[in-house]
CSV table of C-alpha atoms in Angstrom, one decimal:
chain,number,residue,atom,x,y,z
A,256,MET,CA,8.4,-19.7,-11.5
A,257,THR,CA,6.4,-18.2,-14.3
A,258,HIS,CA,5.3,-14.6,-13.9
A,259,GLY,CA,2.7,-12.4,-15.6
A,260,TYR,CA,2.1,-8.7,-15.3
A,261,THR,CA,-0.5,-6.1,-16.2
A,262,LEU,CA,-0.6,-2.4,-16.3
A,263,PHE,CA,-3.9,-0.6,-15.4
A,264,ASP,CA,-5.4,2.9,-14.8
A,265,THR,CA,-6.2,4.2,-11.3
A,266,ALA,CA,-7.1,7.6,-9.7
A,267,VAL,CA,-3.4,8.3,-9.2
A,268,GLY,CA,-2.2,7.1,-12.6
A,269,ARG,CA,-1.1,4.0,-14.4
A,270,CYS,CA,0.0,1.2,-12.0
A,271,GLY,CA,1.3,-2.2,-12.6
A,272,LEU,CA,0.9,-5.6,-10.9
A,273,ALA,CA,3.0,-8.8,-11.4
A,274,TRP,CA,2.0,-12.3,-10.2
A,275,SER,CA,3.1,-15.9,-10.1
A,276,GLU,CA,1.2,-19.1,-9.5
A,277,ALA,CA,1.6,-18.3,-5.7
A,278,GLY,CA,0.0,-14.8,-5.9
A,279,VAL,CA,0.8,-11.2,-6.3
A,280,ALA,CA,4.5,-10.7,-6.5
A,281,ALA,CA,4.9,-7.0,-7.1
A,282,VAL,CA,3.0,-3.8,-7.4
A,283,SER,CA,4.3,-0.6,-9.0
A,284,LEU,CA,2.8,2.8,-8.4
A,285,PRO,CA,2.8,5.2,-11.4
A,286,GLU,CA,6.2,5.9,-12.8
A,287,GLY,CA,7.0,8.5,-15.5
A,288,ASP,CA,5.5,6.3,-18.2
A,289,ASP,CA,4.4,2.8,-19.0
A,290,ALA,CA,8.0,1.7,-19.9
A,291,ALA,CA,9.3,2.8,-16.4
A,292,THR,CA,6.4,1.1,-14.7
A,293,ARG,CA,7.0,-2.1,-16.7
A,294,ALA,CA,10.8,-1.9,-15.9
A,295,ARG,CA,10.1,-1.7,-12.1
A,296,LEU,CA,7.9,-4.9,-12.3
A,297,LEU,CA,10.4,-6.7,-14.5
A,298,LYS,CA,13.2,-5.8,-12.0
A,299,ARG,CA,11.2,-7.7,-9.3
A,300,CYS,CA,9.9,-10.4,-11.7
A,301,PRO,CA,12.4,-10.9,-14.5
A,302,GLY,CA,11.0,-12.6,-17.6
A,303,ALA,CA,7.3,-11.8,-16.6
A,304,GLN,CA,5.0,-11.6,-19.6
A,305,GLU,CA,2.4,-9.0,-20.1
A,306,GLN,CA,-1.0,-10.8,-20.2
A,307,ALA,CA,-4.6,-10.6,-18.9
A,308,PRO,CA,-4.6,-11.6,-15.2
A,309,PRO,CA,-6.3,-14.7,-13.9
A,310,PRO,CA,-9.6,-14.1,-12.0
A,311,GLN,CA,-8.1,-13.9,-8.5
A,312,ILE,CA,-5.4,-11.5,-9.7
A,313,ALA,CA,-8.0,-9.5,-11.7
A,314,ARG,CA,-9.9,-9.1,-8.4
A,315,ALA,CA,-6.7,-7.8,-6.7
A,316,VAL,CA,-6.3,-5.2,-9.6
A,317,GLU,CA,-9.9,-4.1,-9.0
A,318,GLN,CA,-9.2,-3.8,-5.2
A,319,VAL,CA,-6.2,-1.6,-5.9
A,320,VAL,CA,-8.2,0.6,-8.2
A,321,GLY,CA,-11.0,0.9,-5.6
A,322,LEU,CA,-8.6,1.7,-2.7
A,323,LEU,CA,-7.0,4.5,-4.8
A,324,GLU,CA,-10.5,5.8,-5.4
A,325,GLY,CA,-11.0,6.1,-1.7
A,326,GLN,CA,-12.9,2.9,-1.0
A,327,SER,CA,-12.2,1.0,2.2
A,328,ILE,CA,-10.6,-2.3,0.9
A,329,ASP,CA,-9.5,-5.3,2.8
A,330,PHE,CA,-6.7,-7.2,1.0
A,331,SER,CA,-6.6,-10.1,3.4
A,332,ASP,CA,-7.9,-12.5,0.8
A,333,VAL,CA,-5.2,-11.6,-1.8
A,334,PRO,CA,-2.7,-14.4,-2.3
A,335,LEU,CA,0.9,-13.1,-2.0
A,336,ASP,CA,4.1,-14.3,-3.4
A,337,LEU,CA,6.8,-13.1,-1.0
A,338,GLU,CA,9.6,-15.2,-2.4
A,339,GLY,CA,12.9,-13.6,-1.5
A,340,ALA,CA,11.5,-11.8,1.6
A,341,SER,CA,13.3,-12.6,4.8
A,342,PRO,CA,11.3,-14.1,7.7
A,343,PHE,CA,11.6,-10.7,9.5
A,344,GLU,CA,10.2,-8.9,6.5
A,345,ARG,CA,7.4,-11.4,6.2
A,346,ARG,CA,6.4,-10.8,9.9
A,347,VAL,CA,6.5,-7.0,9.3
A,348,TYR,CA,4.3,-7.3,6.2
A,349,ASP,CA,1.9,-9.5,8.1
A,350,LEU,CA,1.4,-6.8,10.7
A,351,ALA,CA,1.2,-4.1,8.1
A,352,LEU,CA,-1.5,-6.0,6.3
A,353,ARG,CA,-3.6,-5.8,9.5
A,354,ILE,CA,-3.7,-1.9,9.4
A,355,PRO,CA,-7.1,-0.9,8.1
A,356,PRO,CA,-7.6,1.9,5.6
A,357,GLY,CA,-7.8,5.2,7.4
A,358,GLU,CA,-5.5,4.1,10.2
A,359,THR,CA,-1.8,4.4,10.8
A,360,ARG,CA,0.7,2.7,13.0
A,361,THR,CA,4.3,3.7,13.9
A,362,TYR,CA,7.5,1.8,13.0
A,363,GLY,CA,8.1,1.5,16.8
A,364,ALA,CA,4.6,0.1,17.4
A,365,ILE,CA,5.2,-2.6,14.8
A,366,ALA,CA,8.7,-3.4,16.3
A,367,LYS,CA,7.0,-3.7,19.7
A,368,ASP,CA,4.3,-6.0,18.3
A,369,LEU,CA,7.1,-8.1,16.8
A,370,GLY,CA,8.6,-8.5,20.3
A,371,GLU,CA,11.6,-6.4,19.2
A,372,PRO,CA,11.0,-2.9,20.6
A,373,GLY,CA,14.3,-1.6,19.5
A,374,ALA,CA,13.9,-2.6,15.8
A,375,ALA,CA,11.9,0.4,14.5
A,376,GLN,CA,14.7,1.2,11.9
A,377,ALA,CA,14.7,-2.5,10.8
A,378,VAL,CA,10.9,-2.3,10.4
A,379,GLY,CA,11.5,0.9,8.3
A,380,ARG,CA,14.0,-1.0,6.0
A,381,ALA,CA,11.7,-4.0,5.7
A,382,LEU,CA,8.9,-1.7,4.6
A,383,GLY,CA,11.3,0.1,2.3
A,384,ALA,CA,11.9,-3.3,0.5
A,385,ASN,CA,8.2,-4.1,0.3
A,386,PRO,CA,7.6,-5.3,-3.3
A,387,ILE,CA,3.8,-5.1,-2.9
A,388,PRO,CA,3.0,-1.5,-1.9
A,389,ILE,CA,-0.7,-0.7,-1.5
A,390,ILE,CA,-1.7,-4.4,-0.9
A,391,VAL,CA,0.9,-4.5,1.9
A,392,PRO,CA,0.1,-1.0,3.1
A,393,CYS,CA,3.5,0.3,4.0
A,394,HIS,CA,2.2,3.8,3.4
A,395,ARG,CA,0.2,3.5,6.7
A,396,VAL,CA,3.3,3.2,8.8
A,397,LEU,CA,4.7,6.5,10.2
A,398,GLY,CA,7.5,7.8,12.4
A,399,ALA,CA,6.8,8.2,16.2
A,400,ASP,CA,6.3,12.0,15.7
A,401,GLY,CA,3.6,11.4,13.0
A,402,LYS,CA,6.0,12.3,10.2
A,403,ALA,CA,5.9,10.2,7.1
A,404,GLY,CA,9.3,8.7,7.5
A,405,GLY,CA,10.2,7.3,4.1
A,406,PHE,CA,8.5,5.8,1.1
A,407,SER,CA,10.3,3.9,-1.6
A,408,ALA,CA,7.6,4.3,-4.3
A,409,PRO,CA,7.9,7.0,-7.1
A,410,GLY,CA,7.1,10.4,-5.6
A,411,GLY,CA,8.4,9.3,-2.2
A,412,VAL,CA,6.9,10.9,0.8
A,413,SER,CA,4.5,13.0,-1.3
A,414,THR,CA,3.0,9.9,-2.7
A,415,LYS,CA,2.7,8.4,0.8
A,416,ALA,CA,0.8,11.6,2.0
A,417,ARG,CA,-1.5,11.5,-1.1
A,418,MET,CA,-2.4,7.8,-0.4
A,419,LEU,CA,-3.1,8.6,3.3
A,420,THR,CA,-5.3,11.6,2.2
A,421,ILE,CA,-7.2,9.4,-0.2
A,422,GLU,CA,-7.9,7.0,2.7
A,423,SER,CA,-8.7,9.9,5.1
A,424,ALA,CA,-6.1,8.6,7.5
A,425,ARG,CA,-5.3,10.4,10.7
A,426,THR,CA,-1.6,11.0,11.0
A,427,SER,CA,-1.7,12.6,14.4
A,428,ASP,CA,-4.0,13.1,17.4
A,429,GLN,CA,-4.4,16.8,16.5
A,430,PRO,CA,-7.9,17.6,15.4
A,431,THR,CA,-8.5,18.9,11.9
A,432,LEU,CA,-11.2,21.1,10.4
A,433,PHE,CA,-12.7,18.0,8.9
A,434,ASP,CA,-13.0,16.1,12.2
A,435,ALA,CA,-16.1,18.1,13.4
A,436,GLU,CA,-19.1,15.8,13.6
A,437,ILE,CA,-21.5,18.8,13.5
A,438,SER,CA,-21.3,21.8,11.4
A,439,ILE,CA,-19.8,24.9,13.0
A,440,ALA,CA,-21.0,27.1,10.3
A,441,PRO,CA,-23.4,29.8,11.3
A,442,LYS,CA,-27.1,29.1,10.5
A,443,ARG,CA,-28.5,30.9,7.4
A,444,GLY,CA,-31.3,33.2,8.0
A,445,ARG,CA,-34.6,33.0,6.1
């Protein structure tokens, strides 16, 4: 299968996206430089050629850029090439795709939704192997205690936290300063 790839600028740095005729095959978050980002894409899609993306893939690039700028983006219309993913991984990715921006789920909740309540660690491994981070939003899946768990993209857990911050995601039930719907600041006198 022939693959193409492109590198593009985002609010968090230069990312990359590779595709095949079937759809998006890989996304790379910013590495140290373009060569490292390119190498990550080529590891997933050997032989891919750098080129301008076709219209549907160009739209996916725009959506990734928008999400990383804080826009609420729905990736459900993006075609995916999950060749090489196991049936279990595909089921996990399908459930992760349903988590809207600004929301999170736990590894255990996804395992339960799969009908395999004891498979939280297997869910974590599947998400760790996710070749299409951001589009398949593995960053929205947390440990039962609200902790980040892991994140296989460059920067690890700090990158995951940054992405959740960009999306204004809640990572626990604890209120924060920014949850108040009305201002608690004292009124200014005239």
